[in-house]
Amino acid sequence: MNLGNRWTPIVLAASGFAAVAGAELTSSPPPSTASRSPVARLAPRLLFAEQTFDFGKIKAGDVVRHEFVFTNAGDGPLEITRVVPGCGCTTVTVPNQRVAPGQRGVIPVEFNSRGINGTTQRSISVLANDPARSNVVLKIQAVVWTPVEIQPSIAVFYHDPESPKSETKVLRVLNHLEAPVEISVAEWTNRSFQVALETVRPGREFALKITSVPPLGTGTVTLPLLLKTSAAEAPSLKAYVCAIEQPPVLIAPGQFTVPAGPLAAPEQRAVMVRCLGREPLRLSQLELDLPGVESKVHEIQPGRLFSIVLNFPSGFVLPANESVENRTVEVRVHSNHPRYPVIRIPVGPPALGQTAQTKVQKPENQNTPTILSAK
């Protein structure tokens, strides 16, 4: 037998098998990407056990604390990026570690009730990498009470050096404790104010009377006034006496503010001049270095209240350096007051972050006289 012929069918069969297999591999398409199921992205979920906590009734000056507990209810790591308290009386601690799924964390909160009285509420913003709740607002609240308080805690005296006169302010001292208290004024040596303490209801309410003794000087002065009590919860109290010199002539606002321009339409601006001095105020000789701008002075209350109005035409452009012929752009009006012979009111653009004055409506009283005008 010829051995070469015997192997021939086997070789052919093997070759045929390889060809078929090769055809099948070539003709089968690759799996479609559209048929693949999308892979869900892991995400954290911030869940608080409570978002509001009530401290209840606390004494003024107490520092109270609370921990807000949260859980990561998602399937990705949770990170608290920022915790922002709503005021300076509240401090918080930001967790510095990531919280794994199913784990818990805390945000400690501290509230200082100093200087606060009555019902109060504060908010705290918690920022996290939770895609569904990236900003959660927590709230704390309390009723802050003062064992013995002064209402109000400051007596303010506005005085005019030209017309000195004595005034009396009364502050109430209230005892909120069950037991009665005794109140007394600590050493007081200031000669500009007289202080007297009177009993309204024995052990419960007192009247602290403060009387000014002119002259009070110039500028603004604030003085502390100390009281002593028999209450261990509030052994001392502090009030304040404030004296503010009232200028005899007030201007509000202190500047005519107008956009640099050009103005798309005519605009009107006004300032008020109020006389608080002893003698009536008289205005004269109105001056303005802005061509095309009309200015008028209305006397609303004879000798006491005036309105200076500027009418800016359409297309008006404020000088680039806010000056004309090396003089500041301003309204000048002469007066009979010895301290203010010339009242100067600047005209300029709004300061950074400020908007221009609102357009001024015409005075309701159409009979208000125009005592001065200029163009």
Short mmCIF file of C-alpha atoms in Angstrom, two decimals:
data_model
loop_
_atom_site.label_atom_id
_atom_site.label_comp_id
_atom_site.label_asym_id
_atom_site.label_seq_id
_atom_site.Cartn_x
_atom_site.Cartn_y
_atom_site.Cartn_z
CA MET A 1 0.00 0.00 0.00
CA ASN A 2 1.21 3.47 -0.82
CA LEU A 3 1.42 5.34 2.50
CA GLY A 4 1.42 8.72 0.75
CA ASN A 5 -2.05 8.12 -0.64
CA ARG A 6 -3.44 7.07 2.74
CA TRP A 7 -2.59 10.45 4.33
CA THR A 8 -4.08 12.53 1.60
CA PRO A 9 -7.76 12.45 2.74
CA ILE A 10 -6.74 13.37 6.27
CA VAL A 11 -4.82 16.40 5.09
CA LEU A 12 -7.71 17.51 2.92
CA ALA A 13 -10.17 17.08 5.74
CA ALA A 14 -8.03 19.11 8.03
CA SER A 15 -7.67 21.81 5.39
CA GLY A 16 -11.41 21.88 4.86
CA PHE A 17 -12.05 22.29 8.59
CA ALA A 18 -9.65 25.17 8.80
CA ALA A 19 -11.33 26.93 5.91
CA VAL A 20 -14.79 26.64 7.43
CA ALA A 21 -13.59 27.80 10.78
CA GLY A 22 -11.84 30.72 9.16
CA ALA A 23 -14.99 31.68 7.28
CA GLU A 24 -17.03 31.63 10.49
CA LEU A 25 -14.54 33.86 12.33
CA THR A 26 -14.49 36.35 9.49
CA SER A 27 -18.24 36.57 8.94
CA SER A 28 -19.30 36.94 12.62
CA PRO A 29 -19.78 40.69 13.45
CA PRO A 30 -18.30 42.10 16.68
CA PRO A 31 -20.68 42.62 19.58
CA SER A 32 -22.65 45.86 19.23
CA THR A 33 -21.68 48.61 21.73
CA ALA A 34 -25.29 49.76 21.73
CA SER A 35 -26.37 46.49 23.29
CA ARG A 36 -24.02 46.88 26.24
CA SER A 37 -25.72 48.01 29.50
CA PRO A 38 -24.39 51.38 30.83
CA VAL A 39 -22.29 51.28 33.98
CA ALA A 40 -23.96 53.23 36.83
CA ARG A 41 -21.77 55.98 38.29
CA LEU A 42 -21.20 55.73 42.02
CA ALA A 43 -22.48 58.80 43.87
CA PRO A 44 -22.74 59.83 47.52
CA ARG A 45 -25.97 60.89 49.19
CA LEU A 46 -25.94 63.32 52.13
CA LEU A 47 -28.65 62.55 54.67
CA PHE A 48 -29.00 64.40 58.01
CA ALA A 49 -30.78 62.93 61.01
CA GLU A 50 -32.16 66.46 61.64
CA GLN A 51 -31.78 69.81 59.93
CA THR A 52 -33.15 72.01 62.73
CA PHE A 53 -32.16 72.02 66.38
CA ASP A 54 -33.75 74.05 69.18
CA PHE A 55 -31.55 74.94 72.16
CA GLY A 56 -34.64 76.05 74.04
CA LYS A 57 -34.32 78.78 76.65
CA ILE A 58 -30.75 79.86 77.34
CA LYS A 59 -29.22 82.74 79.28
CA ALA A 60 -27.63 85.61 77.39
CA GLY A 61 -23.90 85.07 77.21
CA ASP A 62 -24.13 81.28 77.32
CA VAL A 63 -22.16 79.29 74.74
CA VAL A 64 -24.09 76.19 73.66
CA ARG A 65 -23.06 73.34 71.38
CA HIS A 66 -24.73 70.72 69.22
CA GLU A 67 -23.61 68.05 66.74
CA PHE A 68 -25.54 67.51 63.52
CA VAL A 69 -25.24 63.83 62.57
CA PHE A 70 -25.26 62.84 58.91
CA THR A 71 -25.04 59.58 56.98
CA ASN A 72 -23.71 58.76 53.55
CA ALA A 73 -26.74 56.94 52.13
CA GLY A 74 -25.21 56.66 48.65
CA ASP A 75 -22.72 54.25 47.09
CA GLY A 76 -19.81 56.66 46.55
CA PRO A 77 -17.49 58.44 49.00
CA LEU A 78 -19.01 61.59 50.56
CA GLU A 79 -16.95 64.74 51.09
CA ILE A 80 -18.06 67.86 53.00
CA THR A 81 -16.31 70.65 51.10
CA ARG A 82 -17.42 73.69 53.11
CA VAL A 83 -19.56 74.63 56.10
CA VAL A 84 -20.61 78.30 56.14
CA PRO A 85 -22.26 79.78 59.28
CA GLY A 86 -24.76 82.58 58.81
CA CYS A 87 -23.20 84.94 61.37
CA GLY A 88 -20.17 85.48 63.54
CA CYS A 89 -21.94 84.20 66.65
CA THR A 90 -21.94 80.68 65.18
CA THR A 91 -18.79 78.60 64.67
CA VAL A 92 -18.57 75.21 63.00
CA THR A 93 -16.03 72.47 62.38
CA VAL A 94 -15.65 70.98 58.90
CA PRO A 95 -15.08 67.19 58.74
CA ASN A 96 -11.66 66.61 57.14
CA GLN A 97 -12.19 62.99 56.10
CA ARG A 98 -14.29 61.37 53.42
CA VAL A 99 -17.25 59.36 54.63
CA ALA A 100 -17.62 55.93 53.06
CA PRO A 101 -21.04 54.61 51.95
CA GLY A 102 -23.14 53.62 54.94
CA GLN A 103 -20.89 55.46 57.41
CA ARG A 104 -21.81 58.42 59.64
CA GLY A 105 -20.20 61.77 60.39
CA VAL A 106 -20.87 64.83 62.56
CA ILE A 107 -20.73 68.60 62.13
CA PRO A 108 -20.12 70.29 65.51
CA VAL A 109 -21.83 73.68 65.94
CA GLU A 110 -21.18 76.27 68.64
CA PHE A 111 -23.51 79.23 69.30
CA ASN A 112 -22.48 82.24 71.40
CA SER A 113 -25.52 84.12 72.69
CA ARG A 114 -23.62 87.15 73.94
CA GLY A 115 -25.37 90.37 73.00
CA ILE A 116 -28.51 88.56 71.81
CA ASN A 117 -31.93 88.80 73.41
CA GLY A 118 -35.24 87.15 72.59
CA THR A 119 -36.10 84.49 70.03
CA THR A 120 -33.33 83.99 67.49
CA GLN A 121 -32.58 81.67 64.58
CA ARG A 122 -29.34 81.11 62.69
CA SER A 123 -28.62 79.18 59.49
CA ILE A 124 -25.63 77.07 58.45
CA SER A 125 -24.92 76.07 54.84
CA VAL A 126 -23.30 72.67 54.27
CA LEU A 127 -21.68 72.15 50.85
CA ALA A 128 -20.89 68.60 49.74
CA ASN A 129 -20.13 66.54 46.64
CA ASP A 130 -23.63 65.05 46.62
CA PRO A 131 -24.85 65.70 43.05
CA ALA A 132 -28.48 65.79 44.20
CA ARG A 133 -28.01 67.93 47.34
CA SER A 134 -24.85 69.95 47.04
CA ASN A 135 -26.05 72.64 49.49
CA VAL A 136 -28.00 71.71 52.62
CA VAL A 137 -29.15 74.40 55.06
CA LEU A 138 -29.14 73.58 58.77
CA LYS A 139 -30.86 75.77 61.36
CA ILE A 140 -30.40 76.38 65.06
CA GLN A 141 -32.77 78.39 67.22
CA ALA A 142 -33.08 79.48 70.81
CA VAL A 143 -34.89 81.80 73.18
CA VAL A 144 -32.19 83.96 74.75
CA TRP A 145 -33.16 85.64 77.99
CA THR A 146 -31.32 88.15 80.16
CA PRO A 147 -31.70 87.82 83.95
CA VAL A 148 -31.57 91.61 84.34
CA GLU A 149 -31.59 93.82 81.26
CA ILE A 150 -31.57 97.46 80.21
CA GLN A 151 -34.02 98.57 77.50
CA PRO A 152 -32.75 100.18 75.37
CA SER A 153 -29.11 99.78 76.23
CA ILE A 154 -28.02 103.15 74.82
CA ALA A 155 -29.16 106.75 75.27
CA VAL A 156 -28.43 108.92 72.23
CA PHE A 157 -28.37 112.72 72.39
CA TYR A 158 -28.30 114.78 69.19
CA HIS A 159 -27.24 118.31 70.02
CA ASP A 160 -26.73 121.56 68.15
CA PRO A 161 -23.93 123.75 69.49
CA GLU A 162 -25.81 126.81 68.22
CA SER A 163 -28.94 125.95 70.19
CA PRO A 164 -27.81 124.12 73.33
CA LYS A 165 -30.64 122.66 75.36
CA SER A 166 -30.97 120.03 78.05
CA GLU A 167 -32.68 116.71 77.31
CA THR A 168 -33.57 113.66 79.39
CA LYS A 169 -33.54 110.08 78.16
CA VAL A 170 -35.02 107.20 80.17
CA LEU A 171 -33.71 103.62 80.07
CA ARG A 172 -35.71 100.80 81.69
CA VAL A 173 -33.99 98.27 83.94
CA LEU A 174 -36.02 95.03 84.10
CA ASN A 175 -35.54 92.07 86.44
CA HIS A 176 -36.58 88.72 84.92
CA LEU A 177 -35.51 86.62 87.89
CA GLU A 178 -37.97 85.27 90.42
CA ALA A 179 -36.19 86.93 93.33
CA PRO A 180 -36.16 90.73 93.65
CA VAL A 181 -32.91 92.60 93.01
CA GLU A 182 -31.29 95.80 94.14
CA ILE A 183 -29.80 98.15 91.55
CA SER A 184 -27.31 100.98 92.04
CA VAL A 185 -25.26 103.25 89.79
CA ALA A 186 -21.52 102.69 89.87
CA GLU A 187 -19.23 105.70 90.11
CA TRP A 188 -20.19 108.37 87.57
CA THR A 189 -18.07 111.50 87.25
CA ASN A 190 -18.91 112.92 83.80
CA ARG A 191 -20.22 116.46 84.17
CA SER A 192 -21.92 116.59 80.78
CA PHE A 193 -24.63 114.17 81.93
CA GLN A 194 -26.55 113.71 85.16
CA VAL A 195 -27.61 110.17 86.05
CA ALA A 196 -30.43 109.21 88.41
CA LEU A 197 -31.97 105.81 89.20
CA GLU A 198 -35.62 105.63 90.27
CA THR A 199 -37.69 102.64 91.40
CA VAL A 200 -40.79 101.89 89.35
CA ARG A 201 -41.67 98.51 90.91
CA PRO A 202 -39.58 97.53 93.93
CA GLY A 203 -37.12 94.79 93.03
CA ARG A 204 -38.59 94.38 89.53
CA GLU A 205 -38.34 97.54 87.44
CA PHE A 206 -36.28 100.71 87.58
CA ALA A 207 -35.96 103.91 85.52
CA LEU A 208 -32.47 105.09 84.64
CA LYS A 209 -32.76 108.80 83.83
CA ILE A 210 -29.92 110.49 81.95
CA THR A 211 -30.00 114.27 81.51
CA SER A 212 -27.63 116.23 79.29
CA VAL A 213 -25.89 119.34 80.64
CA PRO A 214 -24.87 121.63 77.73
CA PRO A 215 -22.47 122.37 76.24
CA LEU A 216 -21.64 118.84 75.12
CA GLY A 217 -18.65 119.67 72.96
CA THR A 218 -18.06 118.74 69.33
CA GLY A 219 -18.01 115.50 67.41
CA THR A 220 -19.35 112.19 68.72
CA VAL A 221 -18.70 110.89 72.22
CA THR A 222 -19.76 107.49 73.63
CA LEU A 223 -19.50 106.79 77.36
CA PRO A 224 -20.10 103.53 79.27
CA LEU A 225 -22.50 103.63 82.22
CA LEU A 226 -22.13 100.80 84.75
CA LEU A 227 -24.79 99.52 87.13
CA LYS A 228 -24.35 97.11 90.03
CA THR A 229 -26.97 94.51 90.98
CA SER A 230 -27.50 92.10 93.85
CA ALA A 231 -28.19 89.21 91.45
CA ALA A 232 -25.46 86.58 91.21
CA GLU A 233 -26.64 85.79 87.66
CA ALA A 234 -25.96 89.39 86.56
CA PRO A 235 -23.73 91.20 89.06
CA SER A 236 -23.15 94.14 86.71
CA LEU A 237 -24.90 95.79 83.78
CA LYS A 238 -23.61 98.18 81.15
CA ALA A 239 -25.43 100.91 79.26
CA TYR A 240 -24.03 103.58 76.97
CA VAL A 241 -24.48 107.33 76.66
CA CYS A 242 -23.81 108.75 73.20
CA ALA A 243 -23.63 112.45 72.28
CA ILE A 244 -23.67 113.31 68.57
CA GLU A 245 -23.12 116.83 67.35
CA GLN A 246 -25.82 117.75 64.85
CA PRO A 247 -24.46 120.09 62.15
CA PRO A 248 -26.59 123.23 61.74
CA VAL A 249 -26.81 122.57 57.99
CA LEU A 250 -27.35 119.07 56.58
CA ILE A 251 -27.08 118.02 52.93
CA ALA A 252 -28.51 114.70 51.77
CA PRO A 253 -27.28 113.02 49.71
CA GLY A 254 -23.86 114.63 49.75
CA GLN A 255 -23.37 114.49 45.96
CA PHE A 256 -25.27 114.70 42.71
CA THR A 257 -24.56 111.33 41.07
CA VAL A 258 -25.14 110.98 37.35
CA PRO A 259 -23.81 108.46 34.78
CA ALA A 260 -20.81 109.58 32.75
CA GLY A 261 -23.04 109.61 29.69
CA PRO A 262 -23.99 110.31 27.06
CA LEU A 263 -27.49 110.22 28.50
CA ALA A 264 -30.12 108.56 26.34
CA ALA A 265 -32.87 110.76 27.81
CA PRO A 266 -33.14 113.78 30.10
CA GLU A 267 -32.61 113.01 33.78
CA GLN A 268 -33.21 114.91 37.00
CA ARG A 269 -31.29 114.80 40.27
CA ALA A 270 -31.87 116.56 43.59
CA VAL A 271 -30.38 117.02 47.04
CA MET A 272 -32.03 118.36 50.17
CA VAL A 273 -30.56 121.14 52.31
CA ARG A 274 -31.93 121.24 55.85
CA CYS A 275 -31.24 123.97 58.40
CA LEU A 276 -31.18 122.87 62.04
CA GLY A 277 -29.53 126.02 63.37
CA ARG A 278 -31.03 128.72 65.49
CA GLU A 279 -31.41 131.27 62.69
CA PRO A 280 -33.31 130.68 59.43
CA LEU A 281 -31.15 129.86 56.42
CA ARG A 282 -31.13 132.01 53.29
CA LEU A 283 -29.65 130.81 50.01
CA SER A 284 -28.46 133.00 47.16
CA GLN A 285 -26.24 133.11 44.05
CA LEU A 286 -26.55 129.60 42.60
CA GLU A 287 -23.55 128.61 40.43
CA LEU A 288 -22.94 125.57 38.20
CA ASP A 289 -20.12 125.01 35.67
CA LEU A 290 -21.97 122.57 33.40
CA PRO A 291 -23.25 124.06 30.15
CA GLY A 292 -26.74 122.95 29.23
CA VAL A 293 -27.63 121.76 32.75
CA GLU A 294 -30.47 123.65 34.37
CA SER A 295 -30.37 124.14 38.15
CA LYS A 296 -33.05 125.38 40.52
CA VAL A 297 -33.53 125.88 44.25
CA HIS A 298 -36.96 125.28 45.77
CA GLU A 299 -37.73 126.55 49.27
CA ILE A 300 -39.97 123.87 50.76
CA GLN A 301 -40.06 125.16 54.36
CA PRO A 302 -39.08 128.81 54.64
CA GLY A 303 -35.63 129.11 56.13
CA ARG A 304 -35.50 125.42 57.05
CA LEU A 305 -35.74 123.04 54.09
CA PHE A 306 -34.58 123.49 50.50
CA SER A 307 -34.35 121.29 47.40
CA ILE A 308 -31.61 121.86 44.82
CA VAL A 309 -32.58 120.26 41.49
CA LEU A 310 -30.41 119.64 38.43
CA ASN A 311 -31.94 118.84 35.03
CA PHE A 312 -29.50 117.04 32.71
CA PRO A 313 -30.38 117.14 29.00
CA SER A 314 -30.37 114.20 26.63
CA GLY A 315 -26.86 113.53 25.33
CA PHE A 316 -25.18 115.03 28.41
CA VAL A 317 -21.61 113.83 28.97
CA LEU A 318 -19.84 114.34 32.28
CA PRO A 319 -16.33 115.81 31.83
CA ALA A 320 -13.76 113.01 31.85
CA ASN A 321 -11.69 114.46 34.69
CA GLU A 322 -14.77 115.70 36.54
CA SER A 323 -13.51 119.27 36.30
CA VAL A 324 -14.17 122.33 34.18
CA GLU A 325 -11.43 124.93 33.76
CA ASN A 326 -9.40 123.19 36.51
CA ARG A 327 -12.32 123.47 38.93
CA THR A 328 -14.17 120.52 40.39
CA VAL A 329 -17.61 120.04 38.91
CA GLU A 330 -19.90 121.17 41.70
CA VAL A 331 -22.95 123.19 42.58
CA ARG A 332 -22.16 126.27 44.63
CA VAL A 333 -24.79 128.19 46.50
CA HIS A 334 -24.12 131.04 48.89
CA SER A 335 -25.79 131.20 52.30
CA ASN A 336 -26.12 133.56 55.25
CA HIS A 337 -24.74 130.99 57.70
CA PRO A 338 -21.37 132.11 59.16
CA ARG A 339 -19.95 128.56 59.15
CA TYR A 340 -21.15 127.80 55.62
CA PRO A 341 -20.87 130.97 53.51
CA VAL A 342 -20.67 128.79 50.39
CA ILE A 343 -22.32 125.36 50.25
CA ARG A 344 -20.50 123.11 47.76
CA ILE A 345 -22.12 119.95 46.40
CA PRO A 346 -20.02 117.79 44.00
CA VAL A 347 -21.39 116.42 40.74
CA GLY A 348 -19.89 113.12 39.62
CA PRO A 349 -20.43 109.52 38.58
CA PRO A 350 -21.52 106.86 41.07
CA ALA A 351 -18.78 105.30 43.15
CA LEU A 352 -17.73 101.72 42.43
CA GLY A 353 -20.60 99.39 43.34
CA GLN A 354 -23.03 102.29 43.67
CA THR A 355 -25.91 103.15 41.37
CA ALA A 356 -26.89 106.61 40.26
CA GLN A 357 -29.53 108.50 42.17
CA THR A 358 -33.12 107.66 41.42
CA LYS A 359 -34.90 110.16 39.26
CA VAL A 360 -36.56 112.80 41.40
CA GLN A 361 -40.24 113.47 40.97
CA LYS A 362 -41.62 116.97 40.96
CA PRO A 363 -42.64 118.28 44.40
CA GLU A 364 -46.19 117.36 45.31
CA ASN A 365 -46.88 120.98 46.19
CA GLN A 366 -46.88 122.69 42.80
CA ASN A 367 -46.84 126.06 44.59
CA THR A 368 -43.35 125.46 45.98
CA PRO A 369 -41.47 128.60 44.90
CA THR A 370 -38.29 128.50 42.86
CA ILE A 371 -36.09 131.01 44.65
CA LEU A 372 -32.93 130.48 42.54
CA SER A 373 -32.20 129.15 39.07
CA ALA A 374 -29.22 128.96 36.74
CA LYS A 375 -28.24 127.50 33.38
#
